[in-house]
Coordinates of C-alpha atoms and ligand atoms in Angstrom, one line a residue:
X1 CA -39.2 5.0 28.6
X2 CA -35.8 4.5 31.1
X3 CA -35.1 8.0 32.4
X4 CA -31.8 7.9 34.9
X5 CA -31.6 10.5 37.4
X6 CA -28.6 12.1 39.1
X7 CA -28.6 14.6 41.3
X8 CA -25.6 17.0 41.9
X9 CA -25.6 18.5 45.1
X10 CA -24.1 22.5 45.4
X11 CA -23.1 23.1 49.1
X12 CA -21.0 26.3 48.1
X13 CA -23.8 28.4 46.3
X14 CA -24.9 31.2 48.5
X15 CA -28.5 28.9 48.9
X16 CA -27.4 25.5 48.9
X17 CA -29.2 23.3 46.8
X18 CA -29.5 20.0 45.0
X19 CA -29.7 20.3 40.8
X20 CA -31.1 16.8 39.2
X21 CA -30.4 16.3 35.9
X22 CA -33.2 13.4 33.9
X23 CA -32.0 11.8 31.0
X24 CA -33.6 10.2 28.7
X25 CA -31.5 6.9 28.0
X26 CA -34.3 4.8 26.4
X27 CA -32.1 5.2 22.7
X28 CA -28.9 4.0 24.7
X29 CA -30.6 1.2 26.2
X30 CA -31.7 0.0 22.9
X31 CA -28.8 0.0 21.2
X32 CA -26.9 -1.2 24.0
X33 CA -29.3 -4.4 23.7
X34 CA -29.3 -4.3 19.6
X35 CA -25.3 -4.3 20.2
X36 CA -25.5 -7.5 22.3
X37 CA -27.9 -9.1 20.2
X38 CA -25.5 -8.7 17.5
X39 CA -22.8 -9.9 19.3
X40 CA -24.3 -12.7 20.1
X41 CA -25.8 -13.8 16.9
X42 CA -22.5 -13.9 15.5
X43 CA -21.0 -16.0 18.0
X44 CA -23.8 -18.2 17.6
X45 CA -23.1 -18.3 13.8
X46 CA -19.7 -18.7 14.0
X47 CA -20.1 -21.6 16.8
X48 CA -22.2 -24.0 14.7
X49 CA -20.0 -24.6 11.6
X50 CA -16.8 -24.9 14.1
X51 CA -18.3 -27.3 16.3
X52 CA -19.4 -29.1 13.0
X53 CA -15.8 -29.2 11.5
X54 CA -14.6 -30.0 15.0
X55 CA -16.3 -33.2 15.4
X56 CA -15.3 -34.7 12.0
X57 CA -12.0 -33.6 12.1
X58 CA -12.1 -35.8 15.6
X59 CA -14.1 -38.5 14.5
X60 CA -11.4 -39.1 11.6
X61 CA -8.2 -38.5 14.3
X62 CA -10.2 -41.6 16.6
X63 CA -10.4 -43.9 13.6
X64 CA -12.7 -42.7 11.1
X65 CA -9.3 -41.6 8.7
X66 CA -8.9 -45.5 7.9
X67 CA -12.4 -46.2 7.2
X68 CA -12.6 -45.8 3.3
X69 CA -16.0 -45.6 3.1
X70 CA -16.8 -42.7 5.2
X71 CA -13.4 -40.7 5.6
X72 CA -13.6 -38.8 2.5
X73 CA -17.4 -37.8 3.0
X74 CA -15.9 -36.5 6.4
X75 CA -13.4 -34.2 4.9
X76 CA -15.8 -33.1 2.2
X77 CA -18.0 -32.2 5.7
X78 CA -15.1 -30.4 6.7
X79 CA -14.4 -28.6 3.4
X80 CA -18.4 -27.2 3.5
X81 CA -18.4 -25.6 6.7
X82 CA -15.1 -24.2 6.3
X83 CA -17.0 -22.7 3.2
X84 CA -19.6 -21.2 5.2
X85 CA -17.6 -20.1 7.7
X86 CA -15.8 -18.2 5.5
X87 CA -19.1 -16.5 3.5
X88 CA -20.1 -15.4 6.9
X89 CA -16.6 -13.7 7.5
X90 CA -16.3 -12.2 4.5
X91 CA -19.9 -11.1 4.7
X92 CA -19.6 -9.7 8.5
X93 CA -16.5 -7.7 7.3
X94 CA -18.2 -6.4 4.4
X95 CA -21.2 -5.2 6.1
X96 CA -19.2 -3.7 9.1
X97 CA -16.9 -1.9 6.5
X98 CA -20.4 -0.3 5.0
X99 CA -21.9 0.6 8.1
X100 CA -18.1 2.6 9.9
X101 CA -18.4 4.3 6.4
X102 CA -14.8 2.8 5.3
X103 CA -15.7 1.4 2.2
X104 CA -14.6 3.8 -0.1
X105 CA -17.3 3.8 -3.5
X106 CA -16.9 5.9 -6.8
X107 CA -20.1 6.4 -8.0
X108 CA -20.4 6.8 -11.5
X109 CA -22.6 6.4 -14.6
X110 CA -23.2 2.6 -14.8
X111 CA -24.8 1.1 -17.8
X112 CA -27.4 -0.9 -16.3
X113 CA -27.9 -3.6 -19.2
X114 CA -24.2 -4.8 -18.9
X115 CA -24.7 -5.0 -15.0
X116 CA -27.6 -7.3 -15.4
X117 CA -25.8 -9.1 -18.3
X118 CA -22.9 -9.9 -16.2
X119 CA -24.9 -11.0 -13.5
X120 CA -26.6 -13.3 -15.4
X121 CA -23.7 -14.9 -16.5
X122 CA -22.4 -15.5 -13.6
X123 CA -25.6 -16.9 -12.2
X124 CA -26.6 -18.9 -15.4
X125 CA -25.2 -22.8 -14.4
X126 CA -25.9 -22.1 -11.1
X127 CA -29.8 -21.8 -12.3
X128 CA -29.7 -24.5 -14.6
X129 CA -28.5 -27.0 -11.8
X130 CA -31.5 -25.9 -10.0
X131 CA -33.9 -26.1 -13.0
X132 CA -34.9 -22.3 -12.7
X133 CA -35.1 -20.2 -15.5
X134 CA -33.4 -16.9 -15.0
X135 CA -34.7 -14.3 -17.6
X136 CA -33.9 -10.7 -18.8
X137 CA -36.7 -9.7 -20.5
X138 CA -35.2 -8.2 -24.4
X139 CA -37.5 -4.8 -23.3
X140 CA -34.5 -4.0 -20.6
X141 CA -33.5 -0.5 -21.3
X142 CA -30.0 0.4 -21.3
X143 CA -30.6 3.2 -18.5
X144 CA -27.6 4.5 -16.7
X145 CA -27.8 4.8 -13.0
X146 CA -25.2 6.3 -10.6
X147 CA -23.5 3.8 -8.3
X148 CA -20.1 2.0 -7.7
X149 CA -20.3 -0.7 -10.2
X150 CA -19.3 -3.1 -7.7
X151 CA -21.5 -2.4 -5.0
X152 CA -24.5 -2.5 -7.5
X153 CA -23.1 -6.1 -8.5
X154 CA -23.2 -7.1 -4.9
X155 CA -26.5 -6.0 -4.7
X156 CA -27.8 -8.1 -7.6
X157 CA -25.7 -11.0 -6.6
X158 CA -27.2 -10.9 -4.1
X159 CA -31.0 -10.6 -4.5
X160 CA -30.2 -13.0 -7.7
X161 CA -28.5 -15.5 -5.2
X162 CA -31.7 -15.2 -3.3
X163 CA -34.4 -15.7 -5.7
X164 CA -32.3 -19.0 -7.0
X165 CA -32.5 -20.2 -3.6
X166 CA -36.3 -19.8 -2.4
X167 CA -37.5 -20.7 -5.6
X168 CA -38.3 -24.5 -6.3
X169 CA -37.1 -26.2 -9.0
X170 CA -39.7 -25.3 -12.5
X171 CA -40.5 -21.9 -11.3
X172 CA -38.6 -18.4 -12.7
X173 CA -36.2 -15.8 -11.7
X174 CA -36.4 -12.3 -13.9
X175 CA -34.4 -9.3 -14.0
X176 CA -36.4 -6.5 -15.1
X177 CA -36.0 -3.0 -15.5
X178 CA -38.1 0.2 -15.3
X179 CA -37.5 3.8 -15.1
X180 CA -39.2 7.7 -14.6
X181 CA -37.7 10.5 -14.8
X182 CA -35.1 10.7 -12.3
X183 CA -35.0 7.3 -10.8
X184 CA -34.0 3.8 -12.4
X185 CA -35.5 0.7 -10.8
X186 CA -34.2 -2.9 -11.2
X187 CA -36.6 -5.9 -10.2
X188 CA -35.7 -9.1 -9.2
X189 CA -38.7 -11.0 -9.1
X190 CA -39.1 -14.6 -8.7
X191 CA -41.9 -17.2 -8.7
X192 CA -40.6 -18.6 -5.6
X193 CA -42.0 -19.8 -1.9
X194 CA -42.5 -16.1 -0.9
X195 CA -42.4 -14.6 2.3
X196 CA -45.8 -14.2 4.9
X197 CA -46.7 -10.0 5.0
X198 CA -46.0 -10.0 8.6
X199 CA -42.2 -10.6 8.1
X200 CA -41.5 -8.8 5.2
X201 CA -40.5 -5.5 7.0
X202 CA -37.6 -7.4 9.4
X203 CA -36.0 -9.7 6.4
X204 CA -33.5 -6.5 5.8
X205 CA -32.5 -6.9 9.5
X206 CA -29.2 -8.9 10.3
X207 CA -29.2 -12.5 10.8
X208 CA -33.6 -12.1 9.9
X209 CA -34.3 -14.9 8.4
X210 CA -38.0 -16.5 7.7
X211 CA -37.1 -20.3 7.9
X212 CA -33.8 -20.5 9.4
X213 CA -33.0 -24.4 8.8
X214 CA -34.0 -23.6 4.9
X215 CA -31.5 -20.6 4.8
X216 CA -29.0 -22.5 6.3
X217 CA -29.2 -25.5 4.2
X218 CA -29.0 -23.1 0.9
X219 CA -25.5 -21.5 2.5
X220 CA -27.5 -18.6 3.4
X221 CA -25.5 -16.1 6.4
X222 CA -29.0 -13.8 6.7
X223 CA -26.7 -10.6 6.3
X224 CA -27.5 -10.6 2.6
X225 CA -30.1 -8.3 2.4
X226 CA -28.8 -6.2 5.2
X227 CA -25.8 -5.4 2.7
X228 CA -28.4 -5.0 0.0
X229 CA -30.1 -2.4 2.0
X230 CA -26.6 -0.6 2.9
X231 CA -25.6 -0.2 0.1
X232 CA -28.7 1.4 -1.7
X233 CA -28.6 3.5 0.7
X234 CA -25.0 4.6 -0.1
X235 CA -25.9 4.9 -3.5
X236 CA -28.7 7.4 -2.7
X237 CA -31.9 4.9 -3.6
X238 CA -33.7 2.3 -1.8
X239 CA -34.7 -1.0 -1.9
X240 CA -38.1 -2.2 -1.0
X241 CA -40.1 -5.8 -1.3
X242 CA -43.1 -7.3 -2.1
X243 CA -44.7 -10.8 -1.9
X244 CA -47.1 -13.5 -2.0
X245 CA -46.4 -16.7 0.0
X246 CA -46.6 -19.6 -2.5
X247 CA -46.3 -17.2 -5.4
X248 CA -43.7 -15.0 -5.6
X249 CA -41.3 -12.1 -4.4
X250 CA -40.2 -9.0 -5.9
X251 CA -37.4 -6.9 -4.8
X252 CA -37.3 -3.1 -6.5
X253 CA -33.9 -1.2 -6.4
X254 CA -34.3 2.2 -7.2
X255 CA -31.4 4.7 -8.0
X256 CA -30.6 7.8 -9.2
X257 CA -30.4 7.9 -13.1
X258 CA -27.1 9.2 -14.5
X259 CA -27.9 13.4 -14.8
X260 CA -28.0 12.9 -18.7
X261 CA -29.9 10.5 -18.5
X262 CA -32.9 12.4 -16.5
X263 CA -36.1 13.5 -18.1
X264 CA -36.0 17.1 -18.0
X265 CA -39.3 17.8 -19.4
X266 CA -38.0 20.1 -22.2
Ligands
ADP301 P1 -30.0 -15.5 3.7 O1 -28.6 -15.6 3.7 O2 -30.6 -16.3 4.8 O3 -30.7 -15.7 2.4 P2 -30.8 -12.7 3.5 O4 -30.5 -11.5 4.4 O5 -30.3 -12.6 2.1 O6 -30.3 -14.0 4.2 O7 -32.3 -12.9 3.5 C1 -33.0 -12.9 4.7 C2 -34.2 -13.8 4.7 O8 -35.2 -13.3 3.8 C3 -33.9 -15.2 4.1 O9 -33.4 -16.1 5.1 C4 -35.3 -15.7 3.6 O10 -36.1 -16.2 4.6 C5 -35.9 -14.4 3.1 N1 -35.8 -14.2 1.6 C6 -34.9 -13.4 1.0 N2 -35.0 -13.4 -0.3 C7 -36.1 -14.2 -0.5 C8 -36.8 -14.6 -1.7 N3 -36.5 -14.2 -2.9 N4 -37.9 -15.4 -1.6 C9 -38.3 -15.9 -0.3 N5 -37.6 -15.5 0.8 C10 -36.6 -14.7 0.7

């Protein structure tokens, strides 16, 4: 523990004395340091795709421009980290917006089988490029939950996005949906590399990330599931993982079911 001491010395009382105070500051202190780590994780972040997009853009002004073989791969170079660059912004400035409390949701009854619909959708070519299957299973319920339909989007996108990515080409990605009786829970669960037990309970922490060259290379920021886990939260459920290296992770979202929706037992 970090105690700091100061002492406040009272020559006017009738005895004079000395009063010292103790405070505890071992709280401060560590989130003082998670501060700094934070900042400086972000600067690091930031740094590598700039100095990336700084040395093409000079390789092309010192001659690279006129050689046709290589110039447009340069620019496409360019183009990619600008790309992630801008993920990370957006990503840091949704997450920041969460956390202050700005982000203003309306919760509200959401259907949960046009949620996952949609997001399969919009995940479909992406998983055929990869040569994962992405399944709803026909036994999804059309539940209704309470969140801000966007913020629930996010959240799949997200875990979706995820599963795509740490799952090698042949395996599976399903959507799945259970329910009792006050709570839905959506699953994403994929047949994918997995992640060793002893990590599992710091991958919802900013910038974690298990293999961060793989993360990286798959346009992965590591704020992902730290916006995942906000925004649950918001919603009034949680999020929570499971998973088997080599085989497979799940990821349960649990949220409130919409009040007519909840099992009242009579
Ligand atoms: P990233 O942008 O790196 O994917 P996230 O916050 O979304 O960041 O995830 C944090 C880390 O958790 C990832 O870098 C990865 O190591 C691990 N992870 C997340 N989802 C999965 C998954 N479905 N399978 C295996 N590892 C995962």
């Amino acid at each position: 523990r970090t105690i700091s001491l100061t002492a406040i010395a009272l020559p006017e009382e009738p005895i004079p004395g000395v009063v010292i105070v103790l405070h505890d500051v071992t709280e401060l202190r560590r989130l003082e340091r998670t501060r700094q780590d934070f900042v400086s994780n972000v600067s690091h972040e930031l740094k590598t795709p700039l100095t990336s997009i700084q040395a093409y853009a000079d390789t092309l002004l010192e001659g690279a421009i006129d050689d046709a073989g290589h110039n447009r791969q340069f620019v496409e170079r360019i183009v990619e980290q600008t790309e992630r660059l801008r993920t990370l912004i957006l990503d840091l400035l949704s997450l920041a917006k969460i956390e202050s409390q700005q982000e203003v949701f309306e919760i509200q009854p959401v259907r949960i089988a046009a949620v996952v619909a949609n997001c399969i959708d919009a995940h479909r070519a992406i998983a055929e490029s990869k040569d994962v299957a992405l399944i709803c299973p026909d036994t999804v319920e059309d539940s209704v939950l309470m969140a801000d339909p966007d913020g629930l989007r996010t959240i799949l996108d997200n875990l979706v996005n995820n599963a795509l990515n740490y799952t090698p080409a042949g395996g599976s990605v399903f959507l799945e949906f259970a329910r009792d009786e006050n709570w839905g829970e959506i699953r994403v669960r994929d047949t994918g590399v997995g992640i060793p037990r002893d990590q599992l309970p710091r991958i919802f922490e900013r910038f974690y990330r298990v293999d961060k060259a793989r993360s990286r290379a798959v346009g992965g920021t590591g704020l992902g599931l730290a916006i995942v886990k906000h925004l649950t939260q918001e919603f009034g459920g949680n999020v929570d993982v499971t998973s088997e290296l080599g085989v497979g992770t799940t990821f349960r979202v649990r949220l409130p079911l919409a009040a007519e929706h909840v099992t009242t037992g009579d």
